[in-house]
Amino acid sequence: MAKTVVLDFDGVIHSYTSGWKGIDSIPDPPVDGIKEAIGNIRKHYKVVVVSTRCFQEGGLEAVKAWLDKHDISVDEVLAHKPPAIVYVDDRAVTFDGDAKGLLHKIKTFRTWQNK
């Protein structure tokens, strides 16, 4: 079984520049270069897309339809993060072993769209 890489949908694949518009409203284009990056990653790993949209009715279908519309191929779309070798998420703080600095990282965190 191939090792898994998990990518968050909004802000990593869907550029999310318009912000939240609803479960099945996904108005923005892909992040520049993400289609090619996913294609390259899939040569070595299973690629799973996760989205909190998938927790609500119509969300899973909306994400899959958007991926199809933009001709982005992935191996699976899920609501929950499965075990993986790495998670790619625009709203994540990497823990570097410094527990004392964690609160500061959380308080000063900004997504790439807001930097």
mmCIF file of C-alpha atoms in Angstrom:
data_model
loop_
_atom_site.group_PDB
_atom_site.id
_atom_site.type_symbol
_atom_site.label_atom_id
_atom_site.label_comp_id
_atom_site.label_asym_id
_atom_site.label_seq_id
_atom_site.Cartn_x
_atom_site.Cartn_y
_atom_site.Cartn_z
ATOM 1 C CA MET A 1 0.000 0.000 0.000
ATOM 2 C CA ALA A 2 1.310 3.437 -0.959
ATOM 3 C CA LYS A 3 2.117 5.905 1.787
ATOM 4 C CA THR A 4 -0.464 8.664 2.091
ATOM 5 C CA VAL A 5 -0.131 12.437 1.801
ATOM 6 C CA VAL A 6 -3.169 14.389 2.980
ATOM 7 C CA LEU A 7 -3.977 17.813 1.562
ATOM 8 C CA ASP A 8 -6.563 20.175 2.970
ATOM 9 C CA PHE A 9 -8.983 21.465 0.332
ATOM 10 C CA ASP A 10 -9.738 25.138 1.083
ATOM 11 C CA GLY A 11 -6.596 27.247 1.052
ATOM 12 C CA VAL A 12 -4.324 24.485 -0.261
ATOM 13 C CA ILE A 13 -6.071 23.275 -3.418
ATOM 14 C CA HIS A 14 -9.003 25.721 -3.754
ATOM 15 C CA SER A 15 -7.394 29.164 -3.436
ATOM 16 C CA TYR A 16 -10.174 30.277 -1.057
ATOM 17 C CA THR A 17 -9.497 33.952 -1.790
ATOM 18 C CA SER A 18 -13.201 34.809 -1.505
ATOM 19 C CA GLY A 19 -13.503 33.150 1.884
ATOM 20 C CA TRP A 20 -16.403 31.011 3.019
ATOM 21 C CA LYS A 21 -19.445 31.148 0.719
ATOM 22 C CA GLY A 22 -21.256 27.986 1.834
ATOM 23 C CA ILE A 23 -20.927 24.220 1.690
ATOM 24 C CA ASP A 24 -21.456 23.863 -2.049
ATOM 25 C CA SER A 25 -20.247 27.292 -3.168
ATOM 26 C CA ILE A 26 -16.611 26.982 -4.233
ATOM 27 C CA PRO A 27 -16.028 30.060 -6.407
ATOM 28 C CA ASP A 28 -12.276 30.462 -6.585
ATOM 29 C CA PRO A 29 -9.682 28.905 -8.907
ATOM 30 C CA PRO A 30 -7.042 26.407 -7.815
ATOM 31 C CA VAL A 31 -3.892 27.628 -6.083
ATOM 32 C CA ASP A 32 -1.268 28.340 -8.750
ATOM 33 C CA GLY A 33 0.639 25.168 -9.610
ATOM 34 C CA ILE A 34 -1.298 22.864 -7.297
ATOM 35 C CA LYS A 35 -2.619 20.622 -10.082
ATOM 36 C CA GLU A 36 0.911 19.913 -11.273
ATOM 37 C CA ALA A 37 2.190 19.494 -7.716
ATOM 38 C CA ILE A 38 -0.529 16.937 -6.938
ATOM 39 C CA GLY A 39 0.283 15.094 -10.161
ATOM 40 C CA ASN A 40 3.925 14.850 -9.125
ATOM 41 C CA ILE A 41 3.068 13.805 -5.569
ATOM 42 C CA ARG A 42 0.782 11.048 -6.886
ATOM 43 C CA LYS A 43 3.746 9.484 -8.689
ATOM 44 C CA HIS A 44 5.111 8.579 -5.241
ATOM 45 C CA TYR A 45 2.211 8.672 -2.781
ATOM 46 C CA LYS A 46 -1.504 8.151 -2.401
ATOM 47 C CA VAL A 47 -3.106 11.624 -2.283
ATOM 48 C CA VAL A 48 -6.137 12.168 -0.064
ATOM 49 C CA VAL A 49 -8.018 15.464 0.099
ATOM 50 C CA VAL A 50 -9.820 16.358 3.310
ATOM 51 C CA SER A 51 -12.362 19.073 3.891
ATOM 52 C CA THR A 52 -14.668 20.064 6.703
ATOM 53 C CA ARG A 53 -17.187 20.696 3.913
ATOM 54 C CA CYS A 54 -17.586 16.921 3.718
ATOM 55 C CA PHE A 55 -19.156 16.804 7.193
ATOM 56 C CA GLN A 56 -22.334 18.391 5.843
ATOM 57 C CA GLU A 57 -24.766 17.198 3.226
ATOM 58 C CA GLY A 58 -23.617 18.060 -0.287
ATOM 59 C CA GLY A 59 -20.074 18.943 0.744
ATOM 60 C CA LEU A 60 -18.357 15.783 -0.462
ATOM 61 C CA GLU A 61 -20.106 16.008 -3.811
ATOM 62 C CA ALA A 62 -19.226 19.715 -4.134
ATOM 63 C CA VAL A 63 -15.518 19.110 -3.509
ATOM 64 C CA LYS A 64 -15.418 16.202 -5.961
ATOM 65 C CA ALA A 65 -17.271 18.251 -8.605
ATOM 66 C CA TRP A 66 -14.856 21.170 -8.178
ATOM 67 C CA LEU A 67 -11.842 18.861 -8.513
ATOM 68 C CA ASP A 68 -13.375 17.337 -11.660
ATOM 69 C CA LYS A 69 -14.142 20.786 -13.095
ATOM 70 C CA HIS A 70 -10.481 21.745 -12.697
ATOM 71 C CA ASP A 71 -9.214 18.347 -13.884
ATOM 72 C CA ILE A 72 -7.406 17.672 -10.612
ATOM 73 C CA SER A 73 -7.018 13.961 -9.924
ATOM 74 C CA VAL A 74 -6.675 12.656 -6.383
ATOM 75 C CA ASP A 75 -7.068 9.206 -4.883
ATOM 76 C CA GLU A 76 -9.744 9.960 -2.323
ATOM 77 C CA VAL A 77 -11.806 12.778 -0.759
ATOM 78 C CA LEU A 78 -12.729 12.455 2.927
ATOM 79 C CA ALA A 79 -14.130 14.402 5.857
ATOM 80 C CA HIS A 80 -11.603 13.032 8.374
ATOM 81 C CA LYS A 81 -7.827 13.061 8.197
ATOM 82 C CA PRO A 82 -6.583 9.492 7.789
ATOM 83 C CA PRO A 83 -3.152 8.339 8.975
ATOM 84 C CA ALA A 84 -0.513 9.859 6.709
ATOM 85 C CA ILE A 85 3.190 10.554 6.423
ATOM 86 C CA VAL A 86 2.462 14.291 6.140
ATOM 87 C CA TYR A 87 -0.479 16.708 6.258
ATOM 88 C CA VAL A 88 -0.511 19.812 4.062
ATOM 89 C CA ASP A 89 -2.798 22.440 5.563
ATOM 90 C CA ASP A 90 -2.910 26.230 5.293
ATOM 91 C CA ARG A 91 -4.135 26.522 8.875
ATOM 92 C CA ALA A 92 -1.476 24.471 10.614
ATOM 93 C CA VAL A 93 1.306 25.330 13.013
ATOM 94 C CA THR A 94 4.304 23.038 12.796
ATOM 95 C CA PHE A 95 5.369 21.854 16.227
ATOM 96 C CA ASP A 96 9.139 22.212 16.432
ATOM 97 C CA GLY A 97 9.620 20.816 19.935
ATOM 98 C CA ASP A 98 9.438 24.235 21.608
ATOM 99 C CA ALA A 99 6.340 24.031 23.794
ATOM 100 C CA LYS A 100 7.112 27.405 25.369
ATOM 101 C CA GLY A 101 6.838 29.179 21.998
ATOM 102 C CA LEU A 102 3.637 27.432 20.944
ATOM 103 C CA LEU A 103 1.177 30.016 22.317
ATOM 104 C CA HIS A 104 3.043 32.794 20.505
ATOM 105 C CA LYS A 105 2.926 30.852 17.228
ATOM 106 C CA ILE A 106 -0.819 30.345 17.654
ATOM 107 C CA LYS A 107 -1.509 33.991 18.488
ATOM 108 C CA THR A 108 0.551 35.346 15.587
ATOM 109 C CA PHE A 109 -0.517 32.762 12.979
ATOM 110 C CA ARG A 110 -1.791 34.028 9.624
ATOM 111 C CA THR A 111 -2.807 32.041 6.544
ATOM 112 C CA TRP A 112 -0.906 32.704 3.319
ATOM 113 C CA GLN A 113 -3.902 34.683 2.041
ATOM 114 C CA ASN A 114 -3.669 37.043 5.029
ATOM 115 C CA LYS A 115 0.085 37.669 5.193
#
